Amino acid sequence: MDPSLANNPELLQFLNQEKERAMVNEMVAKLTSVCWDKCITSSPGSKFSSSETSCLTHCAQRYMDMSMIIMKRFQSQ
Amino acid sequence: MDSYSAPPMGGVSPSPEAMMEQVKTQLAQAYAEEFIETLRGKCFEKCITKPGSSLGGSESSCVSRCVDRYIEATGIISRSLFSKQH
């Protein structure tokens, strides 16, 4: 590989963007997995019930709230 | 020796643009494979509760619905996270 590519600012910015995109993707995937297990307790239907939809919505947000608590608690140790 | 460390036959290194395109394509492929693997796990768990000697009609339809619902769930979670009103 052409060594000057390692310093190419466009390439570096691109790699940073893709890194961030990968982190976001991972978080969404993990949360969807956890919340699916928590919220979809019966056999999947042809659409979500409103309680399943709210559960999924709330689940993601509560997980993030919990994450904040954990970080704060951990940092205060 | 992979295609990233060795220059192609013409002796010219790939341009940054070509490299970015290649990375984007491979990332998209990797994400898709990972997602499909998740679908396999989730839908097998929900739909094939007692594996028999073949896949029943209800098991097959459950799997189809499961895929649709899981994709929908991914969208719900994604929107919930990125349009928070707290």
mmCIF file with all atom_site columns, C-alpha atoms in Angstrom:
data_model
loop_
_atom_site.group_PDB
_atom_site.id
_atom_site.type_symbol
_atom_site.label_atom_id
_atom_site.label_alt_id
_atom_site.label_comp_id
_atom_site.label_asym_id
_atom_site.label_entity_id
_atom_site.label_seq_id
_atom_site.pdbx_PDB_ins_code
_atom_site.Cartn_x
_atom_site.Cartn_y
_atom_site.Cartn_z
_atom_site.occupancy
_atom_site.B_iso_or_equiv
_atom_site.pdbx_formal_charge
_atom_site.auth_seq_id
_atom_site.auth_comp_id
_atom_site.auth_asym_id
_atom_site.auth_atom_id
_atom_site.pdbx_PDB_model_num
ATOM 1   C CA . MET A 1 1  ? 0.000   0.000   0.000   1.00 0.00 ? 1  MET A CA 1
ATOM 2   C CA . ASP A 1 2  ? 1.227   3.449   -0.875  1.00 0.00 ? 2  ASP A CA 1
ATOM 3   C CA . PRO A 1 3  ? 2.468   4.803   2.483   1.00 0.00 ? 3  PRO A CA 1
ATOM 4   C CA . SER A 1 4  ? 1.063   8.262   1.802   1.00 0.00 ? 4  SER A CA 1
ATOM 5   C CA . LEU A 1 5  ? -2.450  6.742   1.922   1.00 0.00 ? 5  LEU A CA 1
ATOM 6   C CA . ALA A 1 6  ? -2.023  6.361   5.681   1.00 0.00 ? 6  ALA A CA 1
ATOM 7   C CA . ASN A 1 7  ? -1.911  10.147  5.927   1.00 0.00 ? 7  ASN A CA 1
ATOM 8   C CA . ASN A 1 8  ? -4.662  10.815  3.421   1.00 0.00 ? 8  ASN A CA 1
ATOM 9   C CA . PRO A 1 9  ? -7.115  13.009  5.367   1.00 0.00 ? 9  PRO A CA 1
ATOM 10  C CA . GLU A 1 10 ? -10.089 11.919  3.289   1.00 0.00 ? 10 GLU A CA 1
ATOM 11  C CA . LEU A 1 11 ? -9.347  8.272   3.977   1.00 0.00 ? 11 LEU A CA 1
ATOM 12  C CA . LEU A 1 12 ? -8.818  8.912   7.684   1.00 0.00 ? 12 LEU A CA 1
ATOM 13  C CA . GLN A 1 13 ? -12.111 10.753  7.940   1.00 0.00 ? 13 GLN A CA 1
ATOM 14  C CA . PHE A 1 14 ? -13.842 7.964   6.054   1.00 0.00 ? 14 PHE A CA 1
ATOM 15  C CA . LEU A 1 15 ? -12.400 5.336   8.397   1.00 0.00 ? 15 LEU A CA 1
ATOM 16  C CA . ASN A 1 16 ? -13.494 7.335   11.441  1.00 0.00 ? 16 ASN A CA 1
ATOM 17  C CA . GLN A 1 17 ? -17.008 7.636   10.047  1.00 0.00 ? 17 GLN A CA 1
ATOM 18  C CA . GLU A 1 18 ? -17.172 3.922   9.354   1.00 0.00 ? 18 GLU A CA 1
ATOM 19  C CA . LYS A 1 19 ? -15.856 3.166   12.825  1.00 0.00 ? 19 LYS A CA 1
ATOM 20  C CA . GLU A 1 20 ? -18.602 5.270   14.342  1.00 0.00 ? 20 GLU A CA 1
ATOM 21  C CA . ARG A 1 21 ? -21.194 3.701   12.073  1.00 0.00 ? 21 ARG A CA 1
ATOM 22  C CA . ALA A 1 22 ? -20.009 0.262   13.191  1.00 0.00 ? 22 ALA A CA 1
ATOM 23  C CA . MET A 1 23 ? -20.354 1.232   16.855  1.00 0.00 ? 23 MET A CA 1
ATOM 24  C CA . VAL A 1 24 ? -23.880 2.519   16.301  1.00 0.00 ? 24 VAL A CA 1
ATOM 25  C CA . ASN A 1 25 ? -24.761 -0.625  14.366  1.00 0.00 ? 25 ASN A CA 1
ATOM 26  C CA . GLU A 1 26 ? -23.448 -2.778  17.196  1.00 0.00 ? 26 GLU A CA 1
ATOM 27  C CA . MET A 1 27 ? -25.457 -0.883  19.796  1.00 0.00 ? 27 MET A CA 1
ATOM 28  C CA . VAL A 1 28 ? -28.681 -1.131  17.808  1.00 0.00 ? 28 VAL A CA 1
ATOM 29  C CA . ALA A 1 29 ? -28.084 -4.836  17.180  1.00 0.00 ? 29 ALA A CA 1
ATOM 30  C CA . LYS A 1 30 ? -27.392 -5.572  20.820  1.00 0.00 ? 30 LYS A CA 1
ATOM 31  C CA . LEU A 1 31 ? -30.405 -3.582  22.037  1.00 0.00 ? 31 LEU A CA 1
ATOM 32  C CA . THR A 1 32 ? -32.714 -5.148  19.477  1.00 0.00 ? 32 THR A CA 1
ATOM 33  C CA . SER A 1 33 ? -31.583 -8.592  20.600  1.00 0.00 ? 33 SER A CA 1
ATOM 34  C CA . VAL A 1 34 ? -32.086 -7.850  24.300  1.00 0.00 ? 34 VAL A CA 1
ATOM 35  C CA . CYS A 1 35 ? -35.409 -6.068  23.808  1.00 0.00 ? 35 CYS A CA 1
ATOM 36  C CA . TRP A 1 36 ? -36.758 -8.705  21.436  1.00 0.00 ? 36 TRP A CA 1
ATOM 37  C CA . ASP A 1 37 ? -36.149 -11.317 24.113  1.00 0.00 ? 37 ASP A CA 1
ATOM 38  C CA . LYS A 1 38 ? -37.809 -9.168  26.764  1.00 0.00 ? 38 LYS A CA 1
ATOM 39  C CA . CYS A 1 39 ? -40.785 -7.950  24.785  1.00 0.00 ? 39 CYS A CA 1
ATOM 40  C CA . ILE A 1 40 ? -41.745 -10.570 22.226  1.00 0.00 ? 40 ILE A CA 1
ATOM 41  C CA . THR A 1 41 ? -42.770 -13.363 24.514  1.00 0.00 ? 41 THR A CA 1
ATOM 42  C CA . SER A 1 42 ? -45.118 -15.271 22.229  1.00 0.00 ? 42 SER A CA 1
ATOM 43  C CA . SER A 1 43 ? -44.852 -16.541 18.665  1.00 0.00 ? 43 SER A CA 1
ATOM 44  C CA . PRO A 1 44 ? -44.287 -13.632 16.215  1.00 0.00 ? 44 PRO A CA 1
ATOM 45  C CA . GLY A 1 45 ? -47.536 -12.443 14.622  1.00 0.00 ? 45 GLY A CA 1
ATOM 46  C CA . SER A 1 46 ? -48.258 -10.662 11.339  1.00 0.00 ? 46 SER A CA 1
ATOM 47  C CA . LYS A 1 47 ? -47.843 -7.389  13.161  1.00 0.00 ? 47 LYS A CA 1
ATOM 48  C CA . PHE A 1 48 ? -46.793 -6.188  16.585  1.00 0.00 ? 48 PHE A CA 1
ATOM 49  C CA . SER A 1 49 ? -49.427 -5.507  19.193  1.00 0.00 ? 49 SER A CA 1
ATOM 50  C CA . SER A 1 50 ? -49.372 -1.994  20.622  1.00 0.00 ? 50 SER A CA 1
ATOM 51  C CA . SER A 1 51 ? -48.032 -3.350  23.913  1.00 0.00 ? 51 SER A CA 1
ATOM 52  C CA . GLU A 1 52 ? -45.173 -5.073  22.082  1.00 0.00 ? 52 GLU A CA 1
ATOM 53  C CA . THR A 1 53 ? -44.378 -1.837  20.236  1.00 0.00 ? 53 THR A CA 1
ATOM 54  C CA . SER A 1 54 ? -44.375 0.224   23.449  1.00 0.00 ? 54 SER A CA 1
ATOM 55  C CA . CYS A 1 55 ? -42.304 -2.403  25.191  1.00 0.00 ? 55 CYS A CA 1
ATOM 56  C CA . LEU A 1 56 ? -39.676 -2.262  22.450  1.00 0.00 ? 56 LEU A CA 1
ATOM 57  C CA . THR A 1 57 ? -39.620 1.547   22.451  1.00 0.00 ? 57 THR A CA 1
ATOM 58  C CA . HIS A 1 58 ? -39.391 1.765   26.237  1.00 0.00 ? 58 HIS A CA 1
ATOM 59  C CA . CYS A 1 59 ? -36.869 -1.038  26.476  1.00 0.00 ? 59 CYS A CA 1
ATOM 60  C CA . ALA A 1 60 ? -34.264 0.792   24.404  1.00 0.00 ? 60 ALA A CA 1
ATOM 61  C CA . GLN A 1 61 ? -34.685 4.024   26.356  1.00 0.00 ? 61 GLN A CA 1
ATOM 62  C CA . ARG A 1 62 ? -34.644 2.353   29.781  1.00 0.00 ? 62 ARG A CA 1
ATOM 63  C CA . TYR A 1 63 ? -31.560 0.432   28.806  1.00 0.00 ? 63 TYR A CA 1
ATOM 64  C CA . MET A 1 64 ? -29.798 3.702   28.016  1.00 0.00 ? 64 MET A CA 1
ATOM 65  C CA . ASP A 1 65 ? -31.005 5.223   31.317  1.00 0.00 ? 65 ASP A CA 1
ATOM 66  C CA . MET A 1 66 ? -29.643 2.192   33.125  1.00 0.00 ? 66 MET A CA 1
ATOM 67  C CA . SER A 1 67 ? -26.366 2.532   31.296  1.00 0.00 ? 67 SER A CA 1
ATOM 68  C CA . MET A 1 68 ? -26.019 6.088   32.605  1.00 0.00 ? 68 MET A CA 1
ATOM 69  C CA . ILE A 1 69 ? -26.645 4.952   36.175  1.00 0.00 ? 69 ILE A CA 1
ATOM 70  C CA . ILE A 1 70 ? -24.019 2.268   35.831  1.00 0.00 ? 70 ILE A CA 1
ATOM 71  C CA . MET A 1 71 ? -21.433 4.686   34.448  1.00 0.00 ? 71 MET A CA 1
ATOM 72  C CA . LYS A 1 72 ? -22.072 7.237   37.183  1.00 0.00 ? 72 LYS A CA 1
ATOM 73  C CA . ARG A 1 73 ? -21.971 4.636   39.915  1.00 0.00 ? 73 ARG A CA 1
ATOM 74  C CA . PHE A 1 74 ? -18.852 3.072   38.522  1.00 0.00 ? 74 PHE A CA 1
ATOM 75  C CA . GLN A 1 75 ? -17.095 6.417   38.275  1.00 0.00 ? 75 GLN A CA 1
ATOM 76  C CA . SER A 1 76 ? -17.973 7.316   41.845  1.00 0.00 ? 76 SER A CA 1
ATOM 77  C CA . GLN A 1 77 ? -16.277 4.189   43.178  1.00 0.00 ? 77 GLN A CA 1
ATOM 78  C CA . MET B 2 1  ? -0.489  -12.252 0.535   1.00 0.00 ? 1  MET B CA 1
ATOM 79  C CA . ASP B 2 2  ? -3.791  -10.417 0.286   1.00 0.00 ? 2  ASP B CA 1
ATOM 80  C CA . SER B 2 3  ? -4.902  -7.841  -2.227  1.00 0.00 ? 3  SER B CA 1
ATOM 81  C CA . TYR B 2 4  ? -4.345  -4.990  0.208   1.00 0.00 ? 4  TYR B CA 1
ATOM 82  C CA . SER B 2 5  ? -0.647  -5.462  0.760   1.00 0.00 ? 5  SER B CA 1
ATOM 83  C CA . ALA B 2 6  ? 0.279   -6.264  -2.821  1.00 0.00 ? 6  ALA B CA 1
ATOM 84  C CA . PRO B 2 7  ? -0.226  -3.671  -5.540  1.00 0.00 ? 7  PRO B CA 1
ATOM 85  C CA . PRO B 2 8  ? -2.298  -4.863  -8.496  1.00 0.00 ? 8  PRO B CA 1
ATOM 86  C CA . MET B 2 9  ? -0.547  -6.058  -11.602 1.00 0.00 ? 9  MET B CA 1
ATOM 87  C CA . GLY B 2 10 ? -0.213  -2.586  -13.118 1.00 0.00 ? 10 GLY B CA 1
ATOM 88  C CA . GLY B 2 11 ? 2.120   -1.658  -10.250 1.00 0.00 ? 11 GLY B CA 1
ATOM 89  C CA . VAL B 2 12 ? -0.143  1.267   -9.200  1.00 0.00 ? 12 VAL B CA 1
ATOM 90  C CA . SER B 2 13 ? -1.685  1.321   -5.709  1.00 0.00 ? 13 SER B CA 1
ATOM 91  C CA . PRO B 2 14 ? -5.477  1.460   -5.478  1.00 0.00 ? 14 PRO B CA 1
ATOM 92  C CA . SER B 2 15 ? -6.772  5.008   -5.219  1.00 0.00 ? 15 SER B CA 1
ATOM 93  C CA . PRO B 2 16 ? -8.271  6.125   -1.912  1.00 0.00 ? 16 PRO B CA 1
ATOM 94  C CA . GLU B 2 17 ? -11.686 6.217   -3.591  1.00 0.00 ? 17 GLU B CA 1
ATOM 95  C CA . ALA B 2 18 ? -11.401 2.632   -4.781  1.00 0.00 ? 18 ALA B CA 1
ATOM 96  C CA . MET B 2 19 ? -10.224 1.569   -1.332  1.00 0.00 ? 19 MET B CA 1
ATOM 97  C CA . MET B 2 20 ? -13.174 3.316   0.333   1.00 0.00 ? 20 MET B CA 1
ATOM 98  C CA . GLU B 2 21 ? -15.617 1.670   -2.048  1.00 0.00 ? 21 GLU B CA 1
ATOM 99  C CA . GLN B 2 22 ? -14.111 -1.716  -1.338  1.00 0.00 ? 22 GLN B CA 1
ATOM 100 C CA . VAL B 2 23 ? -14.285 -1.169  2.424   1.00 0.00 ? 23 VAL B CA 1
ATOM 101 C CA . LYS B 2 24 ? -17.901 0.024   2.174   1.00 0.00 ? 24 LYS B CA 1
ATOM 102 C CA . THR B 2 25 ? -18.915 -3.031  0.181   1.00 0.00 ? 25 THR B CA 1
ATOM 103 C CA . GLN B 2 26 ? -17.222 -5.436  2.537   1.00 0.00 ? 26 GLN B CA 1
ATOM 104 C CA . LEU B 2 27 ? -18.660 -3.731  5.608   1.00 0.00 ? 27 LEU B CA 1
ATOM 105 C CA . ALA B 2 28 ? -22.161 -3.916  4.140   1.00 0.00 ? 28 ALA B CA 1
ATOM 106 C CA . GLN B 2 29 ? -21.644 -7.597  3.465   1.00 0.00 ? 29 GLN B CA 1
ATOM 107 C CA . ALA B 2 30 ? -20.370 -8.234  6.980   1.00 0.00 ? 30 ALA B CA 1
ATOM 108 C CA . TYR B 2 31 ? -23.301 -6.381  8.576   1.00 0.00 ? 31 TYR B CA 1
ATOM 109 C CA . ALA B 2 32 ? -25.766 -8.351  6.453   1.00 0.00 ? 32 ALA B CA 1
ATOM 110 C CA . GLU B 2 33 ? -24.195 -11.688 7.396   1.00 0.00 ? 33 GLU B CA 1
ATOM 111 C CA . GLU B 2 34 ? -24.201 -10.781 11.053  1.00 0.00 ? 34 GLU B CA 1
ATOM 112 C CA . PHE B 2 35 ? -27.852 -9.753  10.873  1.00 0.00 ? 35 PHE B CA 1
ATOM 113 C CA . ILE B 2 36 ? -28.843 -12.964 9.132   1.00 0.00 ? 36 ILE B CA 1
ATOM 114 C CA . GLU B 2 37 ? -27.024 -14.987 11.786  1.00 0.00 ? 37 GLU B CA 1
ATOM 115 C CA . THR B 2 38 ? -29.020 -13.162 14.467  1.00 0.00 ? 38 THR B CA 1
ATOM 116 C CA . LEU B 2 39 ? -32.241 -13.878 12.577  1.00 0.00 ? 39 LEU B CA 1
ATOM 117 C CA . ARG B 2 40 ? -31.374 -17.569 12.496  1.00 0.00 ? 40 ARG B CA 1
ATOM 118 C CA . GLY B 2 41 ? -30.884 -17.698 16.245  1.00 0.00 ? 41 GLY B CA 1
ATOM 119 C CA . LYS B 2 42 ? -33.944 -15.678 17.203  1.00 0.00 ? 42 LYS B CA 1
ATOM 120 C CA . CYS B 2 43 ? -36.352 -17.339 14.806  1.00 0.00 ? 43 CYS B CA 1
ATOM 121 C CA . PHE B 2 44 ? -35.220 -20.860 15.529  1.00 0.00 ? 44 PHE B CA 1
ATOM 122 C CA . GLU B 2 45 ? -35.770 -20.189 19.196  1.00 0.00 ? 45 GLU B CA 1
ATOM 123 C CA . LYS B 2 46 ? -39.222 -18.694 18.722  1.00 0.00 ? 46 LYS B CA 1
ATOM 124 C CA . CYS B 2 47 ? -40.568 -20.916 15.975  1.00 0.00 ? 47 CYS B CA 1
ATOM 125 C CA . ILE B 2 48 ? -38.977 -24.349 16.082  1.00 0.00 ? 48 ILE B CA 1
ATOM 126 C CA . THR B 2 49 ? -39.850 -25.304 19.613  1.00 0.00 ? 49 THR B CA 1
ATOM 127 C CA . LYS B 2 50 ? -39.831 -29.054 19.090  1.00 0.00 ? 50 LYS B CA 1
ATOM 128 C CA . PRO B 2 51 ? -37.804 -30.044 16.030  1.00 0.00 ? 51 PRO B CA 1
ATOM 129 C CA . GLY B 2 52 ? -39.620 -32.783 14.128  1.00 0.00 ? 52 GLY B CA 1
ATOM 130 C CA . SER B 2 53 ? -38.688 -34.857 11.128  1.00 0.00 ? 53 SER B CA 1
ATOM 131 C CA . SER B 2 54 ? -39.476 -31.930 8.802   1.00 0.00 ? 54 SER B CA 1
ATOM 132 C CA . LEU B 2 55 ? -40.453 -28.249 8.991   1.00 0.00 ? 55 LEU B CA 1
ATOM 133 C CA . GLY B 2 56 ? -44.203 -27.880 9.391   1.00 0.00 ? 56 GLY B CA 1
ATOM 134 C CA . GLY B 2 57 ? -46.288 -25.246 7.587   1.00 0.00 ? 57 GLY B CA 1
ATOM 135 C CA . SER B 2 58 ? -46.901 -23.327 10.801  1.00 0.00 ? 58 SER B CA 1
ATOM 136 C CA . GLU B 2 59 ? -43.200 -23.389 11.573  1.00 0.00 ? 59 GLU B CA 1
ATOM 137 C CA . SER B 2 60 ? -42.388 -21.987 8.125   1.00 0.00 ? 60 SER B CA 1
ATOM 138 C CA . SER B 2 61 ? -44.937 -19.189 8.385   1.00 0.00 ? 61 SER B CA 1
ATOM 139 C CA . CYS B 2 62 ? -43.732 -18.403 11.882  1.00 0.00 ? 62 CYS B CA 1
ATOM 140 C CA . VAL B 2 63 ? -40.203 -18.018 10.525  1.00 0.00 ? 63 VAL B CA 1
ATOM 141 C CA . SER B 2 64 ? -41.401 -15.644 7.774   1.00 0.00 ? 64 SER B CA 1
ATOM 142 C CA . ARG B 2 65 ? -43.282 -13.534 10.282  1.00 0.00 ? 65 ARG B CA 1
ATOM 143 C CA . CYS B 2 66 ? -40.336 -13.651 12.645  1.00 0.00 ? 66 CYS B CA 1
ATOM 144 C CA . VAL B 2 67 ? -37.991 -12.215 10.014  1.00 0.00 ? 67 VAL B CA 1
ATOM 145 C CA . ASP B 2 68 ? -40.454 -9.406  9.209   1.00 0.00 ? 68 ASP B CA 1
ATOM 146 C CA . ARG B 2 69 ? -41.023 -8.621  12.884  1.00 0.00 ? 69 ARG B CA 1
ATOM 147 C CA . TYR B 2 70 ? -37.360 -8.647  13.788  1.00 0.00 ? 70 TYR B CA 1
ATOM 148 C CA . ILE B 2 71 ? -36.563 -6.236  10.970  1.00 0.00 ? 71 ILE B CA 1
ATOM 149 C CA . GLU B 2 72 ? -39.422 -4.065  12.214  1.00 0.00 ? 72 GLU B CA 1
ATOM 150 C CA . ALA B 2 73 ? -38.114 -4.293  15.791  1.00 0.00 ? 73 ALA B CA 1
ATOM 151 C CA . THR B 2 74 ? -34.694 -3.136  14.622  1.00 0.00 ? 74 THR B CA 1
ATOM 152 C CA . GLY B 2 75 ? -36.352 -0.038  13.123  1.00 0.00 ? 75 GLY B CA 1
ATOM 153 C CA . ILE B 2 76 ? -38.359 0.646   16.283  1.00 0.00 ? 76 ILE B CA 1
ATOM 154 C CA . ILE B 2 77 ? -35.264 0.397   18.491  1.00 0.00 ? 77 ILE B CA 1
ATOM 155 C CA . SER B 2 78 ? -33.212 2.512   16.110  1.00 0.00 ? 78 SER B CA 1
ATOM 156 C CA . ARG B 2 79 ? -35.832 5.295   16.008  1.00 0.00 ? 79 ARG B CA 1
ATOM 157 C CA . SER B 2 80 ? -36.353 5.086   19.768  1.00 0.00 ? 80 SER B CA 1
ATOM 158 C CA . LEU B 2 81 ? -32.656 5.659   20.344  1.00 0.00 ? 81 LEU B CA 1
ATOM 159 C CA . PHE B 2 82 ? -32.117 8.415   17.827  1.00 0.00 ? 82 PHE B CA 1
ATOM 160 C CA . SER B 2 83 ? -35.131 10.567  18.430  1.00 0.00 ? 83 SER B CA 1
ATOM 161 C CA . LYS B 2 84 ? -35.207 10.577  22.197  1.00 0.00 ? 84 LYS B CA 1
ATOM 162 C CA . GLN B 2 85 ? -37.303 13.173  23.944  1.00 0.00 ? 85 GLN B CA 1
ATOM 163 C CA . HIS B 2 86 ? -36.030 13.325  27.499  1.00 0.00 ? 86 HIS B CA 1
#
